[in-house]
Coordinates of C-alpha atoms in Angstrom, one line a residue:
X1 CA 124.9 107.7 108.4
X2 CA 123.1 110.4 106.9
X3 CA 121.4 112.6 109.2
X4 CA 118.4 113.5 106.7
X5 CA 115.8 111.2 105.3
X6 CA 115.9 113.2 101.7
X7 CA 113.4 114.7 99.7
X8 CA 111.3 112.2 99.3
X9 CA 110.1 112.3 103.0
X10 CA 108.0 115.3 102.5
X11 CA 106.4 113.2 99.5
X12 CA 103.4 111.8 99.1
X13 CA 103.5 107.6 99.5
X14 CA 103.9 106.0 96.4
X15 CA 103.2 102.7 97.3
X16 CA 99.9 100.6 98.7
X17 CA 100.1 98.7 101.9
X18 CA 100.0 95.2 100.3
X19 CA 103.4 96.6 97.8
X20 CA 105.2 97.9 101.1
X21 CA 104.7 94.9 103.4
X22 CA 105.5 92.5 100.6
X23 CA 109.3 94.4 100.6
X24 CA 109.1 94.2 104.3
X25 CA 108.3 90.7 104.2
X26 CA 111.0 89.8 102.0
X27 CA 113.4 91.6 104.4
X28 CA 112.5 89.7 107.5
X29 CA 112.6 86.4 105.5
X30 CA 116.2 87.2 103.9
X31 CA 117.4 87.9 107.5
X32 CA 115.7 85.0 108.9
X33 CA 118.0 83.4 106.2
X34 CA 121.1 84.7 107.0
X35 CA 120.8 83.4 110.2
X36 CA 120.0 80.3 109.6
X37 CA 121.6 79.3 107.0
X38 CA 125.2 79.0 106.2
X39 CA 127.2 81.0 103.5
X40 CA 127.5 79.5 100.0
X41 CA 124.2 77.4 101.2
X42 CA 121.9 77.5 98.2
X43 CA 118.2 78.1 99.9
X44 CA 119.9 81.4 101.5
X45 CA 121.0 82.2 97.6
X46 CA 117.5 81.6 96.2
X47 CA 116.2 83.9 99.2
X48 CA 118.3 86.5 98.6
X49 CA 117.9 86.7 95.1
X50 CA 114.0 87.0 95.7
X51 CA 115.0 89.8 98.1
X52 CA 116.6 91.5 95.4
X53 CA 114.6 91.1 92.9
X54 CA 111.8 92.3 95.0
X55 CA 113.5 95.8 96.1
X56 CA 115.2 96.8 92.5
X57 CA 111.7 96.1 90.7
X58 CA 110.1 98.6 93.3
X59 CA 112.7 101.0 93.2
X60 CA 113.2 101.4 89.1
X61 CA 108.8 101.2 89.4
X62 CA 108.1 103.7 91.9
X63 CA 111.7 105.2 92.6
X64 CA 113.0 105.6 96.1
X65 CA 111.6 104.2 98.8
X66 CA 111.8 105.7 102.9
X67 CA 110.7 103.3 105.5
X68 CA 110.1 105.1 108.8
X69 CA 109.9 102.4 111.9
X70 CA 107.9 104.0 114.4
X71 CA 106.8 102.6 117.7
X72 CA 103.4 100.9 116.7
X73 CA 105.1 99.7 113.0
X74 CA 106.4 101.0 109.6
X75 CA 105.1 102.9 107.0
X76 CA 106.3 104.8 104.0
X77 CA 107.4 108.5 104.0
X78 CA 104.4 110.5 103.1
X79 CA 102.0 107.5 104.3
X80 CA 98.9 108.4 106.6
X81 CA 98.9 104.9 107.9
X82 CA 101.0 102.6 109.7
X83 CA 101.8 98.7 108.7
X84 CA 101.3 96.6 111.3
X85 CA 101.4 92.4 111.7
X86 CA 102.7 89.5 113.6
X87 CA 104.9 88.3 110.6
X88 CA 106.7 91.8 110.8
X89 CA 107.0 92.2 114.3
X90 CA 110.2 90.6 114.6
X91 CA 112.0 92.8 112.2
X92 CA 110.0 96.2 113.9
X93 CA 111.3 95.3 117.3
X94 CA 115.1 94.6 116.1
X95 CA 115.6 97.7 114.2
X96 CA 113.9 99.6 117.3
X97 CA 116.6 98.2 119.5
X98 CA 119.2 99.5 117.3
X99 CA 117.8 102.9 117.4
X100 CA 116.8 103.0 114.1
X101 CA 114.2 105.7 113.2
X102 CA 114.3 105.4 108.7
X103 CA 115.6 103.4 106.0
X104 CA 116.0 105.2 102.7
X105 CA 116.5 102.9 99.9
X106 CA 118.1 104.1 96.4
X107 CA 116.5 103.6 93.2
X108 CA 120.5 102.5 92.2
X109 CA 120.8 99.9 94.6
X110 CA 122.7 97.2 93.5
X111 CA 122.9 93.7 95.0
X112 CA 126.6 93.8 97.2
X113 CA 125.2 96.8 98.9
X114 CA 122.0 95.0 99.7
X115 CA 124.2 91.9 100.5
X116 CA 126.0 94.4 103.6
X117 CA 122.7 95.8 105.0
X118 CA 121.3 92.3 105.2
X119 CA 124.4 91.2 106.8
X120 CA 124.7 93.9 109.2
X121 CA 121.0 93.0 110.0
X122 CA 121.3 89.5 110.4
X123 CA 124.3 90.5 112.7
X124 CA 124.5 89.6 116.8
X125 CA 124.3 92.4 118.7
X126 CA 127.2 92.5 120.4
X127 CA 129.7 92.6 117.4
X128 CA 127.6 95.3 115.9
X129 CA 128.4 97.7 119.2
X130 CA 132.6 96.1 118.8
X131 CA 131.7 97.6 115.5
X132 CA 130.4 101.3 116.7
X133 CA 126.9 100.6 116.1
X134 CA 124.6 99.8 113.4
X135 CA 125.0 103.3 111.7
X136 CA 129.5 102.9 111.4
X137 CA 128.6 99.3 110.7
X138 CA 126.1 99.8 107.9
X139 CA 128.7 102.8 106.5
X140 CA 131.4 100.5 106.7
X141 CA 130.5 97.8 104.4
X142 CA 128.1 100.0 102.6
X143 CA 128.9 103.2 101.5
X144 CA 126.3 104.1 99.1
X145 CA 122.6 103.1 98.3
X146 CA 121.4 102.7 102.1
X147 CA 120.7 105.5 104.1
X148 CA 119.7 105.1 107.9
X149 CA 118.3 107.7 110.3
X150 CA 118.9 106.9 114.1
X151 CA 115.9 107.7 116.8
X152 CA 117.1 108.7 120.1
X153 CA 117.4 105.3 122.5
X154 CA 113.7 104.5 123.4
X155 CA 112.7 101.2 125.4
X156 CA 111.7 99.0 122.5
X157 CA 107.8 98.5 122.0
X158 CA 106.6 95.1 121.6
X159 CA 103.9 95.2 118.6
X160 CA 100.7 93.1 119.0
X161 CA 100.5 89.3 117.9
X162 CA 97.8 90.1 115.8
X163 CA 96.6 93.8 115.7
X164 CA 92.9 94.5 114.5
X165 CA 94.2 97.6 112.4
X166 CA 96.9 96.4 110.1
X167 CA 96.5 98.2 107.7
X168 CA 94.9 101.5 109.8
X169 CA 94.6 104.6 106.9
X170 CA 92.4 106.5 109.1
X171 CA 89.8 103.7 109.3
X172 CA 89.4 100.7 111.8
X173 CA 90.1 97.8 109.8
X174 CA 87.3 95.5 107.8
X175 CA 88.8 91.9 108.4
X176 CA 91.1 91.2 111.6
X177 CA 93.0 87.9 112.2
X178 CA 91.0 85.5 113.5
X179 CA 91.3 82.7 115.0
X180 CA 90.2 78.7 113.7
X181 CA 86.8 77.5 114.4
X182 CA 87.7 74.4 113.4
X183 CA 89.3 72.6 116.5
X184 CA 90.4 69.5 114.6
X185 CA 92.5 71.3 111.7
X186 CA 94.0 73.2 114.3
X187 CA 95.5 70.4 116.2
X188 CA 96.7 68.6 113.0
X189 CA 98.5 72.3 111.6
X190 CA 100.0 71.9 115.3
X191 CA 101.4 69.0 114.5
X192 CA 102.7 69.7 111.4
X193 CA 104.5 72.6 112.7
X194 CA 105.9 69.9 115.0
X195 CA 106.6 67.1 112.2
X196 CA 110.2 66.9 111.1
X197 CA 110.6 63.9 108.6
X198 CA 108.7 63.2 105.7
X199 CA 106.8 60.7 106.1
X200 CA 105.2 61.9 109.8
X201 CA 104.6 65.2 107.4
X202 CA 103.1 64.0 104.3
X203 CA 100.7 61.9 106.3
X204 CA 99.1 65.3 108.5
X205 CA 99.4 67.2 105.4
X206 CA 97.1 65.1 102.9
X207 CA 94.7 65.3 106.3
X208 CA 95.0 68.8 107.1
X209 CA 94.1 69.6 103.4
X210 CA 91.6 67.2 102.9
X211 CA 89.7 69.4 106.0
X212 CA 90.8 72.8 104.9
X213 CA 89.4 72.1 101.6
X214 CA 86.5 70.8 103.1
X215 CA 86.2 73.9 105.3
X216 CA 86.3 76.6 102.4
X217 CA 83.6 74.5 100.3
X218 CA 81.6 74.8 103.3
X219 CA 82.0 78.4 103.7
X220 CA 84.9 78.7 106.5
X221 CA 87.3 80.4 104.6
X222 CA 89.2 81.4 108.1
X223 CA 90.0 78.1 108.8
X224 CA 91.1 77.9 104.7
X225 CA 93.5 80.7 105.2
X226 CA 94.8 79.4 108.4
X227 CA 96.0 76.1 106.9
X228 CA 97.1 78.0 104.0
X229 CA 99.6 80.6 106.4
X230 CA 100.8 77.2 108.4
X231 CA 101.8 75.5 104.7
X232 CA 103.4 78.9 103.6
X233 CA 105.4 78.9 107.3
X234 CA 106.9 75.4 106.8
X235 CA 108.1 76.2 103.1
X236 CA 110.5 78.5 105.2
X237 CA 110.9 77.3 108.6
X238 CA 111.1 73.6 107.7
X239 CA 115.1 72.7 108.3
X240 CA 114.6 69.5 106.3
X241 CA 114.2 70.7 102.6
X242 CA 112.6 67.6 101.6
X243 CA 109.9 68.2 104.1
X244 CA 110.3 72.4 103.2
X245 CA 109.8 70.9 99.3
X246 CA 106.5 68.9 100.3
X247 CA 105.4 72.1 102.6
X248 CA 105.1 74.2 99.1
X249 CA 103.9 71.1 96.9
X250 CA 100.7 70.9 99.2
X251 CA 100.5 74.4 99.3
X252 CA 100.0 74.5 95.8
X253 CA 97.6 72.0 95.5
X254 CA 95.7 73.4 98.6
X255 CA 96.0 77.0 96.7
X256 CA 94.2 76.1 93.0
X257 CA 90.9 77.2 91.5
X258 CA 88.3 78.7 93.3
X259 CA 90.7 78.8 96.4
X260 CA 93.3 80.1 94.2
X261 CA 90.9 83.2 93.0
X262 CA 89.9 83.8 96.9
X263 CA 93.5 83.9 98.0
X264 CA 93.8 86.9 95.0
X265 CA 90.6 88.0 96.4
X266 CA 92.0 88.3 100.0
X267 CA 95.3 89.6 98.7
X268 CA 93.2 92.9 97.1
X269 CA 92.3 94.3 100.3
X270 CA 94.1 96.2 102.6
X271 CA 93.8 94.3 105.6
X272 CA 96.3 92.2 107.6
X273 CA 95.0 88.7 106.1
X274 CA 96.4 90.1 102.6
X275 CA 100.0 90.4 104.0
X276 CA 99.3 86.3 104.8
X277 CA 98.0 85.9 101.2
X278 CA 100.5 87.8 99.9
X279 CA 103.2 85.7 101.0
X280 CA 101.3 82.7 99.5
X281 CA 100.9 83.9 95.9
X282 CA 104.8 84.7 96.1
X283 CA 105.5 81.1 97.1
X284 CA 103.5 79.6 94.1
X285 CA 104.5 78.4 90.7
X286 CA 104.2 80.0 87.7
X287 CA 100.6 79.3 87.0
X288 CA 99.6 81.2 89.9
X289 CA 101.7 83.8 88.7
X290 CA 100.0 83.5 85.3
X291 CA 96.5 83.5 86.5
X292 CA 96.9 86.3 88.7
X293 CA 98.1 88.2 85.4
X294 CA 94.8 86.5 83.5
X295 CA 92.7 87.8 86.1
X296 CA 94.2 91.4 86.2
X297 CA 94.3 91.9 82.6
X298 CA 90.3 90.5 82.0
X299 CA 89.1 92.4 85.0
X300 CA 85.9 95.1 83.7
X301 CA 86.0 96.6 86.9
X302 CA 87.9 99.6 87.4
X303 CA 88.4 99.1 91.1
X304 CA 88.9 95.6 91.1
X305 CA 91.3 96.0 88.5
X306 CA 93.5 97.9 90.1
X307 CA 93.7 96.1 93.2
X308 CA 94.7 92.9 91.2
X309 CA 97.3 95.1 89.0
X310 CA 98.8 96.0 92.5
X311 CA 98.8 92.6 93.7
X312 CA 100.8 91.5 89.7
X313 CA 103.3 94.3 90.6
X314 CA 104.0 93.2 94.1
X315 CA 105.1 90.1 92.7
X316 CA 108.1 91.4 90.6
X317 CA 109.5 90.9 87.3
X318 CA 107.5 87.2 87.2
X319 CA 105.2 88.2 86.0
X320 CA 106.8 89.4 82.6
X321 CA 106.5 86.5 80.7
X322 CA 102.7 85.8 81.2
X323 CA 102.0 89.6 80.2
X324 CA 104.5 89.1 77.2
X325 CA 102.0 85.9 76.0
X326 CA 98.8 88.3 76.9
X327 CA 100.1 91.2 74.5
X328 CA 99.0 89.2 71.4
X329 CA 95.8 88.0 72.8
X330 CA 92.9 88.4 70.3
X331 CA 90.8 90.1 72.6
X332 CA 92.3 93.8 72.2
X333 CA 90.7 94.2 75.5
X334 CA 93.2 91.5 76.8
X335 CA 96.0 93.2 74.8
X336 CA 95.2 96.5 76.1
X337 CA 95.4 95.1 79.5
X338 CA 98.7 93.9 79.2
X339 CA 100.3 96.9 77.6
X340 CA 98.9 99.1 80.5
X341 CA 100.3 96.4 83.4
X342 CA 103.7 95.9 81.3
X343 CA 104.3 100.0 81.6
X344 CA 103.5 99.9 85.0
X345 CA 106.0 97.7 86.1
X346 CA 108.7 100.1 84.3
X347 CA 110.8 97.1 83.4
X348 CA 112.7 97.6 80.8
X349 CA 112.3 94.1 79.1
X350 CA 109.0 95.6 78.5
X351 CA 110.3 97.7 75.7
X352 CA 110.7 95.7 72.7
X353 CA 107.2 93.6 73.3
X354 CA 105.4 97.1 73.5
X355 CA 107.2 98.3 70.5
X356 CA 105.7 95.8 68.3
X357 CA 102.3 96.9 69.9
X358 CA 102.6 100.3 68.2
X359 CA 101.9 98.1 64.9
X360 CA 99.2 96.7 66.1
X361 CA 95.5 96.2 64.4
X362 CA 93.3 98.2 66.9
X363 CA 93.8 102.0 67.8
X364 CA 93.7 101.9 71.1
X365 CA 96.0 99.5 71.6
X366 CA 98.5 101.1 69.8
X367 CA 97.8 104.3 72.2
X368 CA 98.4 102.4 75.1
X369 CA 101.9 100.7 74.2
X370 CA 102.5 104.3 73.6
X371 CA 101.9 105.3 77.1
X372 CA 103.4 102.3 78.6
X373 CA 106.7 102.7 76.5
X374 CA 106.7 106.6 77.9
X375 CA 106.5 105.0 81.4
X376 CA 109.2 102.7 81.2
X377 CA 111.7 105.5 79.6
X378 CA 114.2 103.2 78.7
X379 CA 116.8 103.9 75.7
X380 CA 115.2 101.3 73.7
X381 CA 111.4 102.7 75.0
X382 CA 112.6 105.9 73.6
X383 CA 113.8 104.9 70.4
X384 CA 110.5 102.8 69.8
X385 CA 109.1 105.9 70.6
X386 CA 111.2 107.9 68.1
X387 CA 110.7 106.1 64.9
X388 CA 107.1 105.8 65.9
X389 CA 107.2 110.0 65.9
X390 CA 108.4 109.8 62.0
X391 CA 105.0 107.8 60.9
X392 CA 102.5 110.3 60.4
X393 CA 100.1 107.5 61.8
X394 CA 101.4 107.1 64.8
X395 CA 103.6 110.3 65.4
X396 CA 100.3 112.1 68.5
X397 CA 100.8 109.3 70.8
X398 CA 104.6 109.0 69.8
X399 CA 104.9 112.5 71.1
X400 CA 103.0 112.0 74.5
X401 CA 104.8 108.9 75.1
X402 CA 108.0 110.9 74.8
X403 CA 106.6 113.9 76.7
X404 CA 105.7 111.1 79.2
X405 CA 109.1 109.8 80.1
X406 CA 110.4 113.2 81.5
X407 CA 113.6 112.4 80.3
X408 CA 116.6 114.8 78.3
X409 CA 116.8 111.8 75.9
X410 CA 113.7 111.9 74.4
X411 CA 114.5 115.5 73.8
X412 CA 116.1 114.6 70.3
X413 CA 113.8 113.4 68.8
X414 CA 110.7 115.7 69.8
X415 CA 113.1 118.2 68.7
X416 CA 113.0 116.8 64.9
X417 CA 109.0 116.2 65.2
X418 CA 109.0 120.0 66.1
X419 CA 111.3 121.2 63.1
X420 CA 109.1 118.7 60.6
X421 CA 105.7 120.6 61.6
X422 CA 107.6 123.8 61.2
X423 CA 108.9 122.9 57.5
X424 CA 105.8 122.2 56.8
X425 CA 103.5 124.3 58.5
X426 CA 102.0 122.0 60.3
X427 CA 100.4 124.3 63.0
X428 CA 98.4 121.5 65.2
X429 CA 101.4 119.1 64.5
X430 CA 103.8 121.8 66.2
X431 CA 101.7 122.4 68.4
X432 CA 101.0 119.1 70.6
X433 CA 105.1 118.9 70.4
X434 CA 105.2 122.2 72.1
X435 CA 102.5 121.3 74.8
X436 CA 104.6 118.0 75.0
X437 CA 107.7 120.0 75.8
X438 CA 106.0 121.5 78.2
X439 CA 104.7 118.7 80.0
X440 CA 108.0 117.2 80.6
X441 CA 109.0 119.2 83.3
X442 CA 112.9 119.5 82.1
X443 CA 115.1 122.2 82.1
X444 CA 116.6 121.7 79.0
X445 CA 113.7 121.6 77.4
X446 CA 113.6 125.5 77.2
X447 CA 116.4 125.9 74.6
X448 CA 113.8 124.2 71.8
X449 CA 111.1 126.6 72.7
X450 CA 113.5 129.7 73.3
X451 CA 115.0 128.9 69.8
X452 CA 111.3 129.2 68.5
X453 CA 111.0 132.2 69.8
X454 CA 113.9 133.4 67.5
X455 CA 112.6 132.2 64.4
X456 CA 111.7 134.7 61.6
X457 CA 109.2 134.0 58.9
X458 CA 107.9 136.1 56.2
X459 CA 104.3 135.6 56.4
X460 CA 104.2 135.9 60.6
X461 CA 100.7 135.2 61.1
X462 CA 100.8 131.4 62.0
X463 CA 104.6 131.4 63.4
X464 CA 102.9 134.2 66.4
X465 CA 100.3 131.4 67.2
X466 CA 103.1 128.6 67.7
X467 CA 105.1 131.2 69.5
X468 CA 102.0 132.4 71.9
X469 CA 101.8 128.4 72.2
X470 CA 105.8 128.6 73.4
X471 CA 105.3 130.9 75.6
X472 CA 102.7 129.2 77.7
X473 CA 104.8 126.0 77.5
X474 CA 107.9 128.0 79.0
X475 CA 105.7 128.7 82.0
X476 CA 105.6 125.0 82.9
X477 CA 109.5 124.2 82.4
X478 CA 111.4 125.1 85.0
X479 CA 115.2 126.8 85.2
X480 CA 116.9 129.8 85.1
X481 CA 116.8 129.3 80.9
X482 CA 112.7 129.2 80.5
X483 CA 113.0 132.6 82.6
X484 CA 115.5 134.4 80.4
X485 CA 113.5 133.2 77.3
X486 CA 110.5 134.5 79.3
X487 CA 111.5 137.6 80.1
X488 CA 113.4 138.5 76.8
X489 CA 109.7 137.4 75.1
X490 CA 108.2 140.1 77.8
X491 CA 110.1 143.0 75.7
X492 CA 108.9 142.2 72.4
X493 CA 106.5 145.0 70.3
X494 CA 104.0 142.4 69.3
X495 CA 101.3 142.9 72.3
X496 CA 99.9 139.2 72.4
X497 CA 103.4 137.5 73.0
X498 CA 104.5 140.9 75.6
X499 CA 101.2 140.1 77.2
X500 CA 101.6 136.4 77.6
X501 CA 105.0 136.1 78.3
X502 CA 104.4 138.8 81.4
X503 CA 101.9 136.4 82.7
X504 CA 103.7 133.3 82.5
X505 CA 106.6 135.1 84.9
X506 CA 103.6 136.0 87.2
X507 CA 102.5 132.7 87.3
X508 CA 106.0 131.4 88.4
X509 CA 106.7 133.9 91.0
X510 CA 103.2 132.6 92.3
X511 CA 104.0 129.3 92.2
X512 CA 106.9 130.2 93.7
X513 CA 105.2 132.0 96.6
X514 CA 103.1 129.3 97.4
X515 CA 105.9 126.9 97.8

């Protein structure tokens, strides 16, 4: 394959811990899967579908994604830590035995591509050398979408059971694994792991729970999450599915109220029990799902908020349907909530529910389905966006929601805001498009503002602000065009727009420099 990770390995991370090892988790589950179950099988379908789900939500929310697999666990390009944890280690020590060093996933990635690398994952090893190797296997059967780098053959490193630094970002960690104090719901979760037909099961599990819900009332919220990890393992492991189907009913019941907000809780941090509780929240129901949106959209805290708006967005497009409900909640607090968490997941189903935010009672509300639409960028986003540009209420935050989604489509219409203001002489109007055009960061961009530059008027007083404002805009967009306009501006008589045009091409050969 590829020899080069691409660009994005000299970027910053864009994903937390808890976001990364719930993709990674996924992985190891889906090959797990393959393994174990046969093709056509249905539980192998539902996994895989999950798997999917999980990696194209990610990808279209926070674009490509490069996993490097070092020798003491993954992390993401860019990342100062690395990922560590017994329910990973598995996956890190078969992809360091194949010699592989990165994984670079594309935002395009469709599902028969990711259908090949699982397969080629899930594969022995010895018909993956009668193939050439994982790299000519991986190319063979998928040609597009999954990059891998190869390491040089290294003895593979065994990862700690449980490592105290999980989630290390420079910092030891707050919260290692622990073990259970509590001797007697230990040996009954042995069991369980042991128990193979229902009715040996159900009768451990209504004990087990009965003393792990007496063990978090009491305060021993270790042993709590212990029983909660066993439940979780036997919803996958179990080969019986009736027994795999009671494994996830008394996990739900064992995972509701107060329990239910300390699993969230746990899930916030970034330390390795939130990988366990994690995996929980993404084998519960759609009420967890819904009060995990509740509590992320009520939340006052900044901080906390965002920890639970990560934990929402780990779990994938399920959580569209509760935000939907939230978006007409009376408390425009609420509402505002949900607009802000329905951008961020950049889905675009999100669109038409945020477009009828723009009509909505309260200011700022309005504002922030703006925003949001600008992040998903979708064509129906942008064409919410655009008829909100030709209300003169609600044409500002149209315009920064089209600046916002950095995309050639939403040059159109921006374009027709601009030549409005113009017609009428709308100086401040004209001028927020132009800083918007700016903003956007797109070549093309340039041709509106160069043709500004070009315009004549009779009385020139107020067309020399708007093309001083052009001029500075020019400096941000990039592209051989913005230079020619920039330079061409640098030869004009009128001083003001020589003056500032000369500095904006400074500026870029600094910027340049620097880089």
């Amino acid at each position: 394959m590829d020899s080069t990770v691409g660009s994005e390995a000299g970027e910053a991370a864009r994903r937390t811990a808890p976001e990364l090892a719930t993709l990674l988790l996924e992985l190891a589950r889906l090959v797990k899967a393959r393994r174990y179950y046969g093709p056509g099988d249905s539980r192998l379908a539902t996994v895989f579908e999950r798997c999917i789900r999980s990696f194209t939500t990610d990808l279209a929310r926070s674009g490509a994604l490069v996993v490097e697999i070092g020798p003491q666990g993954f992390r993401e390009a860019g990342s100062r830590g690395v990922l560590t944890h017994e329910r990973l280690a598995s996956l890190h020590r078969e992809l360091g035995e194949r010699g592989i060093h990165s994984i670079s996933f594309d935002p395009q990635l469709d599902a028969e591509a990711f259908a090949g690398f699982a397969e080629v994952l899930a594969s022995d090893a010895g018909l993956v050398s009668q193939q050439g190797g994982f790299s000519a296997m991986l190319e063979a059967r998928v040609p597009f979408g999954i990059r891998v780098v190869e390491a040089p053959a290294e003895p593979p490193v065994e990862l700690p059971a449980t490592p105290a630094d999980a989630f290390s970002e420079g910092s030891e960690a707050t919260e290692p694994l622990v073990d259970v104090p509590n001797s007697e719901l230990a040996a009954l979760l042995h069991e369980l792991g042991e128990a193979e037909t229902a009715s040996v099961y159900a009768d451990l599990a209504r004990r087990a729970t009965n003393l792990a819900e007496r063990a978090f009332e009491e305060g021993n919220t270790e042993s709590f999450i212990e029983a909660v990890r066993a439940f979780t393992d036997h919803v996958d492991a179990k080969r019986d599915e009736q027994v795999a189907d009671m494994a996830r009913s008394f996990l739900e019941g064992l995972s509701s109220g107060r329990r239910l907000e300390h699993l969230i809780e746990v899930a916030t941090r970034d330390t390795s029990l939130s990988i366990d509780a994690m995996r929980t929240l993404m084998m519960l129901g759609d009420d967890t799902i819904r009060d995990v949106v509740a509590m992320a959209t009520s939340e006052t805290d900044n901080t906390r908020r965002d920890g639970l708006s990560s934990v929402a967005l780990a779990l994938g497009d399920r959580i569209l349907p509760p935000l939907f409900d939230l978006m007409t909640h009376e408390t425009t607090d609420i509402a505002r909530a949900a607009a802000r968490l329905a951008g961020a997941t950049q889905h675009p189903a999100a669109a038409r529910k945020l477009a009828d935010l723009l009509h909505h009672s309260d200011r700022d509300v309005q504002e922030e389905a703006a925003r949001a639409l600008g992040m998903i960028g979708s064509d129906d986003a942008i064409a919410s966006l655009a008829r909100a540009a030709r209300a003169p209420e609600t044409v500002a935050m149209a315009i920064q929601g089209l600046a916002a989604t950095q995309s050639v489509r939403a040059l159109a219409p921006l374009e027709h805001v601009l030549e409005r203001a113009l017609d009428a002489k709308d100086i401040e109007g004209a001028k927020e498009v132009i800083r918007a055009l700016g903003r956007m960061a797109e070549p093309t961009a340039a041709r509106p503002l160069a043709a500004l530059l070009q315009r004549r008027s009779r009385m020139q007083r107020w067309l020399r602000d708007l093309k001083v404002a052009a001029i500075s805009a020019l400096a941000q967009v990039p592209g051989d065009e913005a230079v020619g306009a920039l330079a061409q501006a640098a030869q004009y008589r009128d001083a003001q727009m020589r003056n500032a045009a000369q500095l904006a091409l400074d500026r870029r050969a600094g910027n340049r420099a620097r880089s």
